[in-house]
Short mmCIF file of N, CA and C in Angstrom, two decimals:
data_model
loop_
_atom_site.label_atom_id
_atom_site.label_comp_id
_atom_site.label_asym_id
_atom_site.label_seq_id
_atom_site.Cartn_x
_atom_site.Cartn_y
_atom_site.Cartn_z
N UNK A 8 8.12 8.34 -4.99
CA UNK A 8 7.12 7.13 -4.87
C UNK A 8 5.92 8.04 -5.21
N UNK A 9 5.19 7.33 -5.91
CA UNK A 9 3.81 7.67 -6.29
C UNK A 9 2.81 7.31 -5.27
N UNK A 10 1.53 8.05 -4.78
CA UNK A 10 0.50 7.72 -3.49
C UNK A 10 -0.62 7.75 -4.27
N UNK A 11 -1.41 6.61 -4.05
CA UNK A 11 -2.67 6.34 -4.62
C UNK A 11 -3.58 7.35 -4.06
N UNK A 12 -4.73 7.84 -4.91
CA UNK A 12 -5.79 8.61 -4.43
C UNK A 12 -6.44 8.54 -3.42
N UNK A 13 -6.48 7.27 -3.07
CA UNK A 13 -7.26 6.82 -1.72
C UNK A 13 -6.35 5.70 -1.29
N UNK A 14 -5.60 5.96 0.19
CA UNK A 14 -4.94 5.19 1.03
C UNK A 14 -5.54 4.85 2.01
N UNK A 15 -6.47 3.84 2.51
CA UNK A 15 -6.85 3.67 3.81
C UNK A 15 -5.80 3.73 5.06
N UNK A 16 -6.28 4.10 5.93
CA UNK A 16 -5.50 3.92 7.32
C UNK A 16 -6.00 3.20 8.46
N UNK A 17 -5.62 1.81 8.61
CA UNK A 17 -6.30 1.49 9.55
C UNK A 17 -5.67 1.51 11.24
N UNK A 18 -6.41 1.71 12.39
CA UNK A 18 -6.28 1.52 13.57
C UNK A 18 -5.85 0.20 14.11
N UNK A 19 -5.05 -0.11 14.75
CA UNK A 19 -4.67 -1.30 14.91
C UNK A 19 -4.80 -1.54 16.46
N UNK A 20 -4.80 -2.50 17.26
CA UNK A 20 -4.94 -2.75 18.89
C UNK A 20 -3.50 -2.98 19.25
N UNK A 21 -2.86 -3.84 18.01
CA UNK A 21 -1.50 -4.32 18.54
C UNK A 21 -0.65 -4.09 17.26
N UNK A 22 0.03 -3.00 17.23
CA UNK A 22 0.80 -2.57 15.84
C UNK A 22 1.74 -3.85 15.30
N UNK A 23 2.44 -4.43 16.29
CA UNK A 23 3.55 -5.67 15.87
C UNK A 23 2.78 -6.62 15.35
N UNK A 24 1.71 -7.16 16.08
CA UNK A 24 0.79 -8.35 15.63
C UNK A 24 0.50 -7.96 14.07
N UNK A 25 -0.21 -7.20 14.06
CA UNK A 25 -0.58 -6.75 12.66
C UNK A 25 0.17 -6.40 11.38
N UNK A 26 1.29 -5.72 11.71
CA UNK A 26 2.63 -5.60 11.08
C UNK A 26 2.78 -7.03 10.58
N UNK A 27 3.57 -8.07 11.05
CA UNK A 27 3.53 -9.29 10.93
C UNK A 27 2.77 -9.90 10.44
N UNK A 28 1.34 -10.02 10.56
CA UNK A 28 0.16 -10.55 9.74
C UNK A 28 0.12 -9.93 8.12
N UNK A 29 0.38 -8.67 7.93
CA UNK A 29 0.20 -7.94 6.61
C UNK A 29 1.37 -8.37 6.03
N UNK A 30 2.59 -8.25 6.78
CA UNK A 30 3.79 -8.25 6.03
C UNK A 30 4.35 -9.93 5.61
N UNK A 31 4.24 -10.59 7.05
CA UNK A 31 4.59 -12.17 7.11
C UNK A 31 3.77 -12.86 6.10
N UNK A 32 2.67 -12.91 6.35
CA UNK A 32 1.42 -13.80 5.93
C UNK A 32 0.68 -13.25 4.62
N UNK A 33 0.38 -12.04 4.65
CA UNK A 33 -0.17 -11.68 3.50
C UNK A 33 0.87 -11.21 2.48
N UNK A 34 1.78 -11.15 2.66
CA UNK A 34 2.95 -10.47 1.67
C UNK A 34 2.95 -9.26 1.01
N UNK A 35 2.56 -8.17 2.02
CA UNK A 35 2.72 -6.78 1.97
C UNK A 35 4.39 -6.77 2.15
N UNK A 36 4.73 -5.43 1.53
CA UNK A 36 5.85 -4.83 1.42
C UNK A 36 5.98 -3.74 2.36
N UNK A 37 6.89 -3.41 3.35
CA UNK A 37 7.10 -2.20 4.16
C UNK A 37 7.36 -1.26 3.33
N UNK A 38 6.99 -0.03 2.91
CA UNK A 38 7.37 0.80 2.61
C UNK A 38 8.30 2.08 3.20
N UNK A 39 7.47 2.46 4.29
CA UNK A 39 8.27 2.90 5.39
C UNK A 39 7.66 2.95 6.67
N UNK A 40 8.23 3.57 7.85
CA UNK A 40 7.43 3.29 8.84
C UNK A 40 8.16 4.11 9.81
N UNK A 41 7.28 4.56 10.54
CA UNK A 41 7.80 5.33 12.01
C UNK A 41 7.48 4.41 13.33
N UNK A 42 8.44 3.54 13.50
CA UNK A 42 8.24 3.24 14.98
C UNK A 42 7.72 3.80 16.29
N UNK A 43 8.39 5.13 16.64
CA UNK A 43 7.84 5.88 17.50
C UNK A 43 6.62 6.12 17.57
N UNK A 44 5.90 6.28 16.28
CA UNK A 44 4.40 6.38 16.15
C UNK A 44 3.54 4.75 16.15
N UNK A 45 4.53 3.85 15.85
CA UNK A 45 3.93 2.51 15.70
C UNK A 45 3.10 2.85 14.66
N UNK A 46 3.62 3.27 13.66
CA UNK A 46 2.98 3.50 12.04
C UNK A 46 3.63 2.67 11.00
N UNK A 47 3.04 2.37 10.00
CA UNK A 47 3.84 1.56 8.93
C UNK A 47 2.63 1.93 7.64
N UNK A 48 3.51 2.04 6.59
CA UNK A 48 3.00 2.44 5.16
C UNK A 48 3.28 1.02 4.59
N UNK A 49 2.37 0.28 3.80
CA UNK A 49 2.42 -0.97 3.48
C UNK A 49 2.17 -0.78 2.17
N UNK A 50 2.42 -1.83 1.17
CA UNK A 50 1.89 -1.86 -0.22
C UNK A 50 1.95 -3.45 -0.77
N UNK A 51 1.09 -3.65 -1.57
CA UNK A 51 1.27 -5.12 -2.30
C UNK A 51 0.22 -4.95 -3.66
N UNK A 52 1.32 -5.27 -4.73
CA UNK A 52 0.61 -5.08 -5.91
C UNK A 52 -0.17 -3.94 -6.45
N UNK A 53 0.68 -2.45 -5.93
CA UNK A 53 0.03 -1.49 -6.31
C UNK A 53 -1.02 -1.24 -5.25
N UNK A 54 -1.42 -2.05 -4.32
CA UNK A 54 -2.46 -1.50 -3.37
C UNK A 54 -1.63 -0.89 -2.24
N UNK A 55 -1.84 0.14 -1.54
CA UNK A 55 -1.23 1.04 -0.47
C UNK A 55 -2.45 1.24 0.79
N UNK A 56 -1.50 1.15 1.82
CA UNK A 56 -2.29 1.02 3.22
C UNK A 56 -1.39 1.29 4.41
N UNK A 57 -2.20 2.09 5.42
CA UNK A 57 -1.19 2.46 6.30
C UNK A 57 -1.89 1.74 7.39
N UNK A 58 -0.97 1.37 8.61
CA UNK A 58 -1.47 0.81 9.83
C UNK A 58 -0.81 1.55 11.04
N UNK A 59 -1.58 1.73 11.78
CA UNK A 59 -1.25 2.56 13.09
C UNK A 59 -1.50 2.24 14.36
N UNK A 60 -0.96 2.00 15.54
CA UNK A 60 -1.45 1.92 16.89
C UNK A 60 -2.40 2.83 17.38
N UNK A 61 -3.52 2.40 17.66
CA UNK A 61 -4.84 2.97 18.25
C UNK A 61 -4.11 4.02 19.23
N UNK A 62 -4.04 5.24 19.02
CA UNK A 62 -3.73 6.51 19.79
C UNK A 62 -4.70 7.56 20.34
N UNK A 63 -5.90 7.32 19.84
CA UNK A 63 -6.92 8.62 20.24
C UNK A 63 -6.96 9.42 19.20
N UNK A 64 -6.39 9.67 18.54
CA UNK A 64 -6.30 10.48 17.29
C UNK A 64 -7.48 10.66 16.44
N UNK A 65 -7.86 9.48 16.11
CA UNK A 65 -8.76 9.15 14.63
C UNK A 65 -10.13 8.31 15.66
N UNK A 66 -10.09 8.12 16.79
CA UNK A 66 -11.53 7.55 17.09
C UNK A 66 -12.60 8.23 17.05
N UNK A 67 -13.44 8.03 16.49
CA UNK A 67 -14.87 8.70 16.47
C UNK A 67 -15.57 8.26 17.75
N UNK A 68 -15.49 7.16 18.33
CA UNK A 68 -16.07 6.39 19.42
C UNK A 68 -15.25 5.39 19.92
N UNK A 69 -15.90 4.59 20.88
CA UNK A 69 -14.88 3.74 21.38
C UNK A 69 -14.69 2.46 20.70
N UNK A 70 -13.41 2.16 20.15
CA UNK A 70 -13.04 0.81 19.22
C UNK A 70 -13.27 -0.26 19.95
N UNK A 71 -14.04 -1.54 19.33
CA UNK A 71 -14.35 -2.56 19.67
C UNK A 71 -14.46 -3.30 18.82
N UNK A 72 -13.78 -4.66 19.23
CA UNK A 72 -13.48 -5.72 17.91
C UNK A 72 -15.05 -6.11 17.39
N UNK A 73 -15.38 -6.27 16.08
CA UNK A 73 -13.94 -6.17 15.09
C UNK A 73 -14.07 -4.41 14.70
N UNK A 74 -13.31 -4.52 14.54
CA UNK A 74 -12.93 -2.79 14.11
C UNK A 74 -13.20 -2.89 12.22
N UNK A 75 -13.84 -1.69 11.99
CA UNK A 75 -14.03 -1.38 10.44
C UNK A 75 -15.29 -2.15 10.04
N UNK A 76 -16.00 -2.25 10.87
CA UNK A 76 -17.54 -3.12 10.68
C UNK A 76 -18.01 -2.35 9.38
N UNK A 77 -18.58 -3.48 8.52
CA UNK A 77 -19.32 -2.88 7.23
C UNK A 77 -18.01 -2.43 6.48
N UNK A 78 -16.80 -2.34 6.44
CA UNK A 78 -15.75 -2.19 5.51
C UNK A 78 -15.42 -3.54 4.94
N UNK A 79 -15.23 -3.27 3.57
CA UNK A 79 -14.98 -4.47 3.05
C UNK A 79 -13.27 -4.12 1.99
N UNK A 80 -12.29 -4.13 2.23
CA UNK A 80 -11.09 -3.85 1.12
C UNK A 80 -10.73 -4.63 0.25
N UNK A 81 -11.03 -4.75 -1.12
CA UNK A 81 -10.67 -5.54 -2.25
C UNK A 81 -9.39 -5.10 -2.68
N UNK A 82 -8.34 -6.23 -2.56
CA UNK A 82 -6.98 -5.99 -3.01
C UNK A 82 -6.57 -6.83 -4.24
N UNK A 83 -6.69 -6.50 -5.38
CA UNK A 83 -5.98 -7.29 -6.52
C UNK A 83 -4.84 -8.00 -6.56
N UNK A 84 -4.62 -9.14 -6.32
CA UNK A 84 -3.09 -9.67 -6.73
C UNK A 84 -2.85 -10.43 -7.64
N UNK A 85 -1.74 -10.74 -8.07
CA UNK A 85 -1.23 -11.65 -8.91
C UNK A 85 -1.20 -13.13 -9.03
N UNK A 86 -1.11 -13.62 -7.63
CA UNK A 86 -1.21 -15.36 -7.53
C UNK A 86 -1.81 -15.32 -5.66
N UNK A 87 -3.14 -15.64 -5.97
CA UNK A 87 -3.97 -15.51 -5.07
C UNK A 87 -3.69 -16.75 -4.18
N UNK A 88 -3.03 -17.53 -4.65
CA UNK A 88 -3.03 -19.06 -4.01
C UNK A 88 -1.56 -19.04 -3.34
N UNK A 89 -0.94 -18.25 -3.48
CA UNK A 89 0.21 -18.15 -2.47
C UNK A 89 -0.29 -17.51 -1.08
N UNK A 90 -1.19 -16.77 -1.06
CA UNK A 90 -1.91 -15.83 -0.02
C UNK A 90 -2.54 -17.00 0.91
N UNK A 91 -3.54 -17.70 -0.10
CA UNK A 91 -4.43 -18.73 0.54
C UNK A 91 -3.24 -19.95 1.47
N UNK A 92 -2.31 -20.22 0.84
CA UNK A 92 -1.44 -21.09 1.34
C UNK A 92 -0.86 -20.64 2.49
N UNK A 93 -0.13 -19.41 2.67
CA UNK A 93 0.24 -18.70 3.81
C UNK A 93 -0.70 -18.50 5.10
N UNK A 94 -1.84 -18.34 4.75
CA UNK A 94 -3.04 -18.54 5.76
C UNK A 94 -3.22 -19.72 6.10
N UNK A 95 -3.46 -20.70 5.39
CA UNK A 95 -3.44 -22.21 6.03
C UNK A 95 -2.41 -22.61 6.33
N UNK A 96 -1.36 -22.24 6.29
CA UNK A 96 0.02 -22.74 6.92
C UNK A 96 -0.13 -21.97 8.53
N UNK A 97 -0.75 -21.10 8.47
CA UNK A 97 -0.82 -20.24 10.22
C UNK A 97 -2.23 -20.28 10.67
N UNK A 98 -2.67 -21.27 9.97
CA UNK A 98 -4.20 -21.72 10.56
C UNK A 98 -5.22 -20.45 10.62
N UNK A 99 -5.34 -19.90 10.13
CA UNK A 99 -5.95 -18.50 9.87
C UNK A 99 -7.09 -19.27 9.02
N UNK A 100 -8.32 -18.89 9.93
CA UNK A 100 -9.66 -19.07 9.08
C UNK A 100 -10.11 -18.23 7.91
N UNK A 101 -10.71 -18.54 6.99
CA UNK A 101 -11.18 -17.41 6.22
C UNK A 101 -12.58 -16.74 6.64
N UNK A 102 -12.98 -15.84 6.38
CA UNK A 102 -14.18 -15.42 6.54
C UNK A 102 -15.11 -15.96 5.61
N UNK A 103 -14.81 -15.57 4.35
CA UNK A 103 -15.56 -16.09 3.18
C UNK A 103 -14.42 -17.13 2.37
N UNK A 104 -14.65 -18.49 2.17
CA UNK A 104 -13.90 -19.53 1.29
C UNK A 104 -13.56 -18.73 -0.14
N UNK A 105 -12.66 -19.28 -0.44
CA UNK A 105 -12.45 -18.57 -2.38
C UNK A 105 -13.30 -19.08 -3.21
N UNK A 106 -13.88 -18.31 -4.00
CA UNK A 106 -14.73 -18.76 -4.83
C UNK A 106 -14.30 -17.96 -6.25
N UNK A 107 -15.23 -18.45 -7.29
CA UNK A 107 -15.22 -17.70 -8.58
C UNK A 107 -16.60 -17.04 -8.57
N UNK A 108 -16.20 -15.45 -8.63
CA UNK A 108 -17.15 -14.56 -9.04
C UNK A 108 -17.32 -13.99 -10.54
N UNK A 109 -18.49 -13.57 -10.89
CA UNK A 109 -18.52 -12.95 -12.20
C UNK A 109 -19.32 -11.65 -12.10
N UNK A 110 -18.77 -10.58 -12.42
CA UNK A 110 -19.51 -9.10 -11.79
C UNK A 110 -19.08 -8.68 -13.41
N UNK A 111 -20.23 -8.54 -13.94
CA UNK A 111 -20.41 -7.72 -15.17
C UNK A 111 -19.54 -8.00 -16.41
N UNK A 112 -19.53 -9.79 -16.40
CA UNK A 112 -18.65 -9.95 -17.65
C UNK A 112 -17.00 -10.08 -17.01
N UNK A 113 -16.83 -9.62 -16.00
CA UNK A 113 -15.19 -9.94 -15.59
C UNK A 113 -15.21 -11.10 -14.34
N UNK A 114 -14.52 -11.89 -14.59
CA UNK A 114 -14.61 -13.26 -13.74
C UNK A 114 -13.37 -13.25 -12.95
N UNK A 115 -13.21 -13.38 -11.43
CA UNK A 115 -12.14 -13.31 -10.79
C UNK A 115 -12.47 -14.49 -9.53
N UNK A 116 -11.38 -15.23 -8.86
CA UNK A 116 -11.48 -15.77 -7.77
C UNK A 116 -10.86 -14.64 -6.35
N UNK A 117 -11.86 -15.24 -5.75
CA UNK A 117 -11.42 -14.15 -4.47
C UNK A 117 -11.80 -14.83 -3.16
N UNK A 118 -11.44 -14.34 -2.08
CA UNK A 118 -11.64 -14.74 -0.80
C UNK A 118 -11.69 -13.62 0.08
N UNK A 119 -12.16 -13.53 1.52
CA UNK A 119 -12.28 -12.80 2.07
C UNK A 119 -11.68 -13.25 3.63
N UNK A 120 -10.69 -12.44 4.24
CA UNK A 120 -9.99 -12.99 5.61
C UNK A 120 -10.23 -11.57 6.36
N UNK A 121 -10.24 -11.81 7.89
CA UNK A 121 -9.94 -10.74 8.76
C UNK A 121 -8.71 -10.41 9.07
N UNK A 122 -8.48 -9.35 9.15
CA UNK A 122 -7.13 -9.11 10.00
C UNK A 122 -7.17 -9.44 11.53
N UNK A 123 -6.25 -9.04 11.97
CA UNK A 123 -6.31 -9.30 13.34
C UNK A 123 -7.14 -8.42 14.23
N UNK A 124 -7.84 -7.26 13.53
CA UNK A 124 -8.58 -6.75 14.00
C UNK A 124 -10.17 -6.53 13.64
N UNK A 125 -10.19 -7.48 12.80
CA UNK A 125 -11.42 -7.87 12.53
C UNK A 125 -12.02 -7.15 11.11
N UNK A 126 -10.92 -6.35 10.72
CA UNK A 126 -11.58 -5.39 9.30
C UNK A 126 -11.15 -6.55 7.96
N UNK A 127 -12.22 -6.60 7.37
CA UNK A 127 -12.21 -7.53 6.28
C UNK A 127 -11.47 -6.96 4.77
N UNK A 128 -10.83 -8.29 4.73
CA UNK A 128 -9.68 -8.25 3.38
C UNK A 128 -10.29 -8.91 2.33
N UNK A 129 -10.86 -8.45 1.00
CA UNK A 129 -11.09 -9.52 0.05
C UNK A 129 -10.02 -9.60 -1.10
N UNK A 130 -9.56 -10.53 -1.21
CA UNK A 130 -8.25 -10.60 -2.26
C UNK A 130 -8.56 -10.99 -3.52
N UNK A 131 -8.73 -10.68 -4.39
CA UNK A 131 -8.81 -11.12 -6.00
C UNK A 131 -7.98 -11.31 -7.04
N UNK A 132 -8.21 -12.21 -7.84
CA UNK A 132 -7.05 -12.24 -8.94
C UNK A 132 -7.97 -12.63 -9.87
N UNK A 133 -7.87 -12.09 -11.22
CA UNK A 133 -8.38 -12.08 -12.59
C UNK A 133 -8.48 -13.79 -12.79
N UNK A 134 -9.81 -14.25 -13.26
CA UNK A 134 -9.88 -15.30 -13.55
C UNK A 134 -10.42 -15.63 -14.88
N UNK A 135 -9.89 -16.77 -15.68
CA UNK A 135 -10.37 -16.89 -17.20
C UNK A 135 -10.73 -18.54 -17.20
N UNK A 136 -12.08 -18.52 -17.78
CA UNK A 136 -12.40 -19.97 -17.63
C UNK A 136 -11.74 -20.25 -18.81
N UNK A 137 -11.13 -21.83 -18.61
CA UNK A 137 -10.72 -22.55 -19.75
C UNK A 137 -11.84 -23.34 -21.08
#
């Protein structure tokens, strides 16, 4: 397995709730996990992340909701509509609604959702104007 050069590891309040959110709703794949540590390595379309139950090892101060204030992880996907529908089916509100944005000539459809701990996830898909 090839590891990306940057792989964020998110501390989570409820490992099983977060794992369900990432795998069942967002469509990430479980690459491997260590249940005894409540740790999972997950991936989606080449994006790699780790989630781990808060354990006191990584906290630089007291964690309060929302975690990851100021962090926005962009994840490029092949079918943004599937994720949007899954979120809707689970009554999960978006932080920012789906929109079309142009960045220096590159156009993409994107939206932002918060994970169960409040971390911002920006899903994007290349978009071509017909």
